[in-house]
Amino acid sequence: MGPLPLLHVTDAEFIALVVQRFYAKASGDVLIGYHFRRIPDFETHLPRIYAFWEIQLLGQTSIPLAGPLDVVNAHVPLKIHTGEVGRWVRLFEETLDQEARGERMEFVTSWKAKVAHFQKVFLASPRLFQHS
């Protein structure tokens, strides 16, 4: 897949497209893909993920949410391992790098900073890794 077209794509649409590309890549990944493949009907979770990133990057979302977004606790049932957080970050940054050009460069740079922030949040959350 090539870069996303820039013309007439809103920031919210860009977020959704990047998230879709990332999860398409991540679900097939040898190290972390099993997490996504074992979630029944993962596609139904995508709007919530779009909303999360819209809030982080745009300060708001137009996507109706049922309940708060508690990103750390939402991942506890997945029983992730600390190294898997790094793999998620690497794949997400690769996806962002594929789309970083022109008018989206600054937006992608801000997104990468948010990804780095959440990597720290996840790694500082021992509840996520109690099963290890």
PDB file of C-alpha atoms in Angstrom:
ATOM      1  CA  MET A   1       0.000   0.000   0.000  1.00  0.00           C
ATOM      2  CA  GLY A   2       1.202   3.473  -0.817  1.00  0.00           C
ATOM      3  CA  PRO A   3       0.799   6.641   1.228  1.00  0.00           C
ATOM      4  CA  LEU A   4      -2.678   7.934   1.932  1.00  0.00           C
ATOM      5  CA  PRO A   5      -3.968  10.597  -0.453  1.00  0.00           C
ATOM      6  CA  LEU A   6      -3.754  14.057   1.094  1.00  0.00           C
ATOM      7  CA  LEU A   7      -6.409  15.898  -0.867  1.00  0.00           C
ATOM      8  CA  HIS A   8      -9.689  16.428   0.941  1.00  0.00           C
ATOM      9  CA  VAL A   9      -8.805  14.186   3.896  1.00  0.00           C
ATOM     10  CA  THR A  10      -9.677  15.677   7.267  1.00  0.00           C
ATOM     11  CA  ASP A  11      -7.504  15.056  10.300  1.00  0.00           C
ATOM     12  CA  ALA A  12     -10.161  12.691  11.682  1.00  0.00           C
ATOM     13  CA  GLU A  13     -10.235  10.748   8.403  1.00  0.00           C
ATOM     14  CA  PHE A  14      -6.439  10.633   8.386  1.00  0.00           C
ATOM     15  CA  ILE A  15      -6.472   9.232  11.936  1.00  0.00           C
ATOM     16  CA  ALA A  16      -8.959   6.532  10.929  1.00  0.00           C
ATOM     17  CA  LEU A  17      -6.938   5.579   7.851  1.00  0.00           C
ATOM     18  CA  VAL A  18      -3.649   5.363   9.775  1.00  0.00           C
ATOM     19  CA  VAL A  19      -5.291   3.310  12.532  1.00  0.00           C
ATOM     20  CA  GLN A  20      -6.766   0.935   9.931  1.00  0.00           C
ATOM     21  CA  ARG A  21      -3.375   0.517   8.258  1.00  0.00           C
ATOM     22  CA  PHE A  22      -1.635  -0.030  11.565  1.00  0.00           C
ATOM     23  CA  TYR A  23      -4.051  -2.713  12.748  1.00  0.00           C
ATOM     24  CA  ALA A  24      -3.956  -4.452   9.375  1.00  0.00           C
ATOM     25  CA  LYS A  25      -0.175  -4.657   9.817  1.00  0.00           C
ATOM     26  CA  ALA A  26      -0.240  -5.475  13.537  1.00  0.00           C
ATOM     27  CA  SER A  27      -2.846  -8.238  13.277  1.00  0.00           C
ATOM     28  CA  GLY A  28      -0.540 -10.149  10.952  1.00  0.00           C
ATOM     29  CA  ASP A  29       2.598  -9.505  12.987  1.00  0.00           C
ATOM     30  CA  VAL A  30       4.401 -12.596  14.243  1.00  0.00           C
ATOM     31  CA  LEU A  31       5.020 -11.107  17.702  1.00  0.00           C
ATOM     32  CA  ILE A  32       1.835  -9.231  18.608  1.00  0.00           C
ATOM     33  CA  GLY A  33      -0.721 -10.256  16.009  1.00  0.00           C
ATOM     34  CA  TYR A  34      -2.226 -12.957  18.200  1.00  0.00           C
ATOM     35  CA  HIS A  35      -3.690 -10.303  20.510  1.00  0.00           C
ATOM     36  CA  PHE A  36      -5.798  -8.851  17.706  1.00  0.00           C
ATOM     37  CA  ARG A  37      -6.733 -12.165  16.158  1.00  0.00           C
ATOM     38  CA  ARG A  38      -8.214 -13.500  19.403  1.00  0.00           C
ATOM     39  CA  ILE A  39     -10.569 -10.540  19.895  1.00  0.00           C
ATOM     40  CA  PRO A  40     -13.944 -11.488  18.415  1.00  0.00           C
ATOM     41  CA  ASP A  41     -15.052  -8.968  15.809  1.00  0.00           C
ATOM     42  CA  PHE A  42     -12.103  -6.622  16.352  1.00  0.00           C
ATOM     43  CA  GLU A  43     -13.562  -4.308  13.699  1.00  0.00           C
ATOM     44  CA  THR A  44     -16.242  -3.175  16.163  1.00  0.00           C
ATOM     45  CA  HIS A  45     -13.493  -1.782  18.421  1.00  0.00           C
ATOM     46  CA  LEU A  46     -11.971   0.443  15.740  1.00  0.00           C
ATOM     47  CA  PRO A  47     -14.324   3.439  16.182  1.00  0.00           C
ATOM     48  CA  ARG A  48     -13.370   3.555  19.853  1.00  0.00           C
ATOM     49  CA  ILE A  49      -9.693   3.547  18.867  1.00  0.00           C
ATOM     50  CA  TYR A  50     -10.329   6.330  16.337  1.00  0.00           C
ATOM     51  CA  ALA A  51     -12.070   8.318  19.068  1.00  0.00           C
ATOM     52  CA  PHE A  52      -9.148   7.785  21.449  1.00  0.00           C
ATOM     53  CA  TRP A  53      -6.634   9.143  18.936  1.00  0.00           C
ATOM     54  CA  GLU A  54      -8.934  12.002  17.919  1.00  0.00           C
ATOM     55  CA  ILE A  55      -9.146  13.093  21.552  1.00  0.00           C
ATOM     56  CA  GLN A  56      -5.366  12.814  21.944  1.00  0.00           C
ATOM     57  CA  LEU A  57      -4.543  14.666  18.716  1.00  0.00           C
ATOM     58  CA  LEU A  58      -7.512  16.955  18.090  1.00  0.00           C
ATOM     59  CA  GLY A  59      -8.776  17.501  21.630  1.00  0.00           C
ATOM     60  CA  GLN A  60     -12.235  16.142  20.802  1.00  0.00           C
ATOM     61  CA  THR A  61     -14.092  13.475  18.879  1.00  0.00           C
ATOM     62  CA  SER A  62     -17.379  13.344  17.059  1.00  0.00           C
ATOM     63  CA  ILE A  63     -17.628   9.598  17.632  1.00  0.00           C
ATOM     64  CA  PRO A  64     -20.209   8.726  20.312  1.00  0.00           C
ATOM     65  CA  LEU A  65     -18.585   6.858  23.191  1.00  0.00           C
ATOM     66  CA  ALA A  66     -20.189   4.427  25.590  1.00  0.00           C
ATOM     67  CA  GLY A  67     -18.182   4.962  28.742  1.00  0.00           C
ATOM     68  CA  PRO A  68     -14.794   6.525  29.419  1.00  0.00           C
ATOM     69  CA  LEU A  69     -11.603   5.678  27.555  1.00  0.00           C
ATOM     70  CA  ASP A  70      -9.338   3.955  30.076  1.00  0.00           C
ATOM     71  CA  VAL A  71      -6.594   2.803  27.741  1.00  0.00           C
ATOM     72  CA  VAL A  72      -4.400   1.055  30.316  1.00  0.00           C
ATOM     73  CA  ASN A  73      -7.138  -0.928  32.070  1.00  0.00           C
ATOM     74  CA  ALA A  74      -8.710  -1.828  28.728  1.00  0.00           C
ATOM     75  CA  HIS A  75      -5.506  -3.724  27.891  1.00  0.00           C
ATOM     76  CA  VAL A  76      -5.173  -5.667  31.172  1.00  0.00           C
ATOM     77  CA  PRO A  77      -7.237  -8.654  29.904  1.00  0.00           C
ATOM     78  CA  LEU A  78      -4.877  -9.037  26.923  1.00  0.00           C
ATOM     79  CA  LYS A  79      -2.042 -10.105  29.242  1.00  0.00           C
ATOM     80  CA  ILE A  80       0.542  -8.251  27.221  1.00  0.00           C
ATOM     81  CA  HIS A  81       4.256  -8.499  27.911  1.00  0.00           C
ATOM     82  CA  THR A  82       6.613  -5.545  28.256  1.00  0.00           C
ATOM     83  CA  GLY A  83       8.448  -6.367  25.010  1.00  0.00           C
ATOM     84  CA  GLU A  84       5.153  -6.355  23.135  1.00  0.00           C
ATOM     85  CA  VAL A  85       4.669  -2.697  24.009  1.00  0.00           C
ATOM     86  CA  GLY A  86       7.906  -1.899  22.185  1.00  0.00           C
ATOM     87  CA  ARG A  87       6.808  -3.916  19.169  1.00  0.00           C
ATOM     88  CA  TRP A  88       3.463  -2.091  19.069  1.00  0.00           C
ATOM     89  CA  VAL A  89       5.318   1.240  19.158  1.00  0.00           C
ATOM     90  CA  ARG A  90       7.725   0.190  16.416  1.00  0.00           C
ATOM     91  CA  LEU A  91       4.905  -0.933  14.104  1.00  0.00           C
ATOM     92  CA  PHE A  92       2.872   2.195  14.832  1.00  0.00           C
ATOM     93  CA  GLU A  93       5.855   4.446  14.130  1.00  0.00           C
ATOM     94  CA  GLU A  94       6.557   2.549  10.888  1.00  0.00           C
ATOM     95  CA  THR A  95       2.964   3.135   9.829  1.00  0.00           C
ATOM     96  CA  LEU A  96       3.221   6.828  10.684  1.00  0.00           C
ATOM     97  CA  ASP A  97       6.538   7.120   8.829  1.00  0.00           C
ATOM     98  CA  GLN A  98       4.866   5.706   5.724  1.00  0.00           C
ATOM     99  CA  GLU A  99       2.353   8.577   5.871  1.00  0.00           C
ATOM    100  CA  ALA A 100       4.683  11.393   7.017  1.00  0.00           C
ATOM    101  CA  ARG A 101       4.966  13.830   4.156  1.00  0.00           C
ATOM    102  CA  GLY A 102       3.883  17.263   3.076  1.00  0.00           C
ATOM    103  CA  GLU A 103       1.188  18.903   5.138  1.00  0.00           C
ATOM    104  CA  ARG A 104       0.900  15.865   7.433  1.00  0.00           C
ATOM    105  CA  MET A 105       4.525  15.981   8.682  1.00  0.00           C
ATOM    106  CA  GLU A 106       3.792  18.143  11.721  1.00  0.00           C
ATOM    107  CA  PHE A 107       0.655  16.154  12.547  1.00  0.00           C
ATOM    108  CA  VAL A 108       2.582  12.862  12.339  1.00  0.00           C
ATOM    109  CA  THR A 109       5.368  14.285  14.506  1.00  0.00           C
ATOM    110  CA  SER A 110       2.800  15.213  17.171  1.00  0.00           C
ATOM    111  CA  TRP A 111       1.260  11.751  16.894  1.00  0.00           C
ATOM    112  CA  LYS A 112       4.644  10.102  17.400  1.00  0.00           C
ATOM    113  CA  ALA A 113       5.123  12.155  20.569  1.00  0.00           C
ATOM    114  CA  LYS A 114       1.758  10.865  21.854  1.00  0.00           C
ATOM    115  CA  VAL A 115       2.766   7.292  21.026  1.00  0.00           C
ATOM    116  CA  ALA A 116       6.002   7.777  23.002  1.00  0.00           C
ATOM    117  CA  HIS A 117       3.998   9.182  25.904  1.00  0.00           C
ATOM    118  CA  PHE A 118       1.664   6.184  25.977  1.00  0.00           C
ATOM    119  CA  GLN A 119       4.593   3.803  25.733  1.00  0.00           C
ATOM    120  CA  LYS A 120       5.877   5.323  28.996  1.00  0.00           C
ATOM    121  CA  VAL A 121       2.393   5.180  30.549  1.00  0.00           C
ATOM    122  CA  PHE A 122       2.017   1.508  29.654  1.00  0.00           C
ATOM    123  CA  LEU A 123       5.486   0.532  30.852  1.00  0.00           C
ATOM    124  CA  ALA A 124       4.892   2.380  34.135  1.00  0.00           C
ATOM    125  CA  SER A 125       1.653   0.450  34.753  1.00  0.00           C
ATOM    126  CA  PRO A 126       2.579  -2.720  36.653  1.00  0.00           C
ATOM    127  CA  ARG A 127      -1.031  -3.944  36.609  1.00  0.00           C
ATOM    128  CA  LEU A 128      -0.613  -4.665  32.881  1.00  0.00           C
ATOM    129  CA  PHE A 129       2.252  -7.058  33.477  1.00  0.00           C
ATOM    130  CA  GLN A 130       1.265  -8.857  36.698  1.00  0.00           C
ATOM    131  CA  HIS A 131       0.842 -12.104  34.771  1.00  0.00           C
ATOM    132  CA  SER A 132       4.480 -12.077  33.552  1.00  0.00           C
TER     133      SER A 132
END
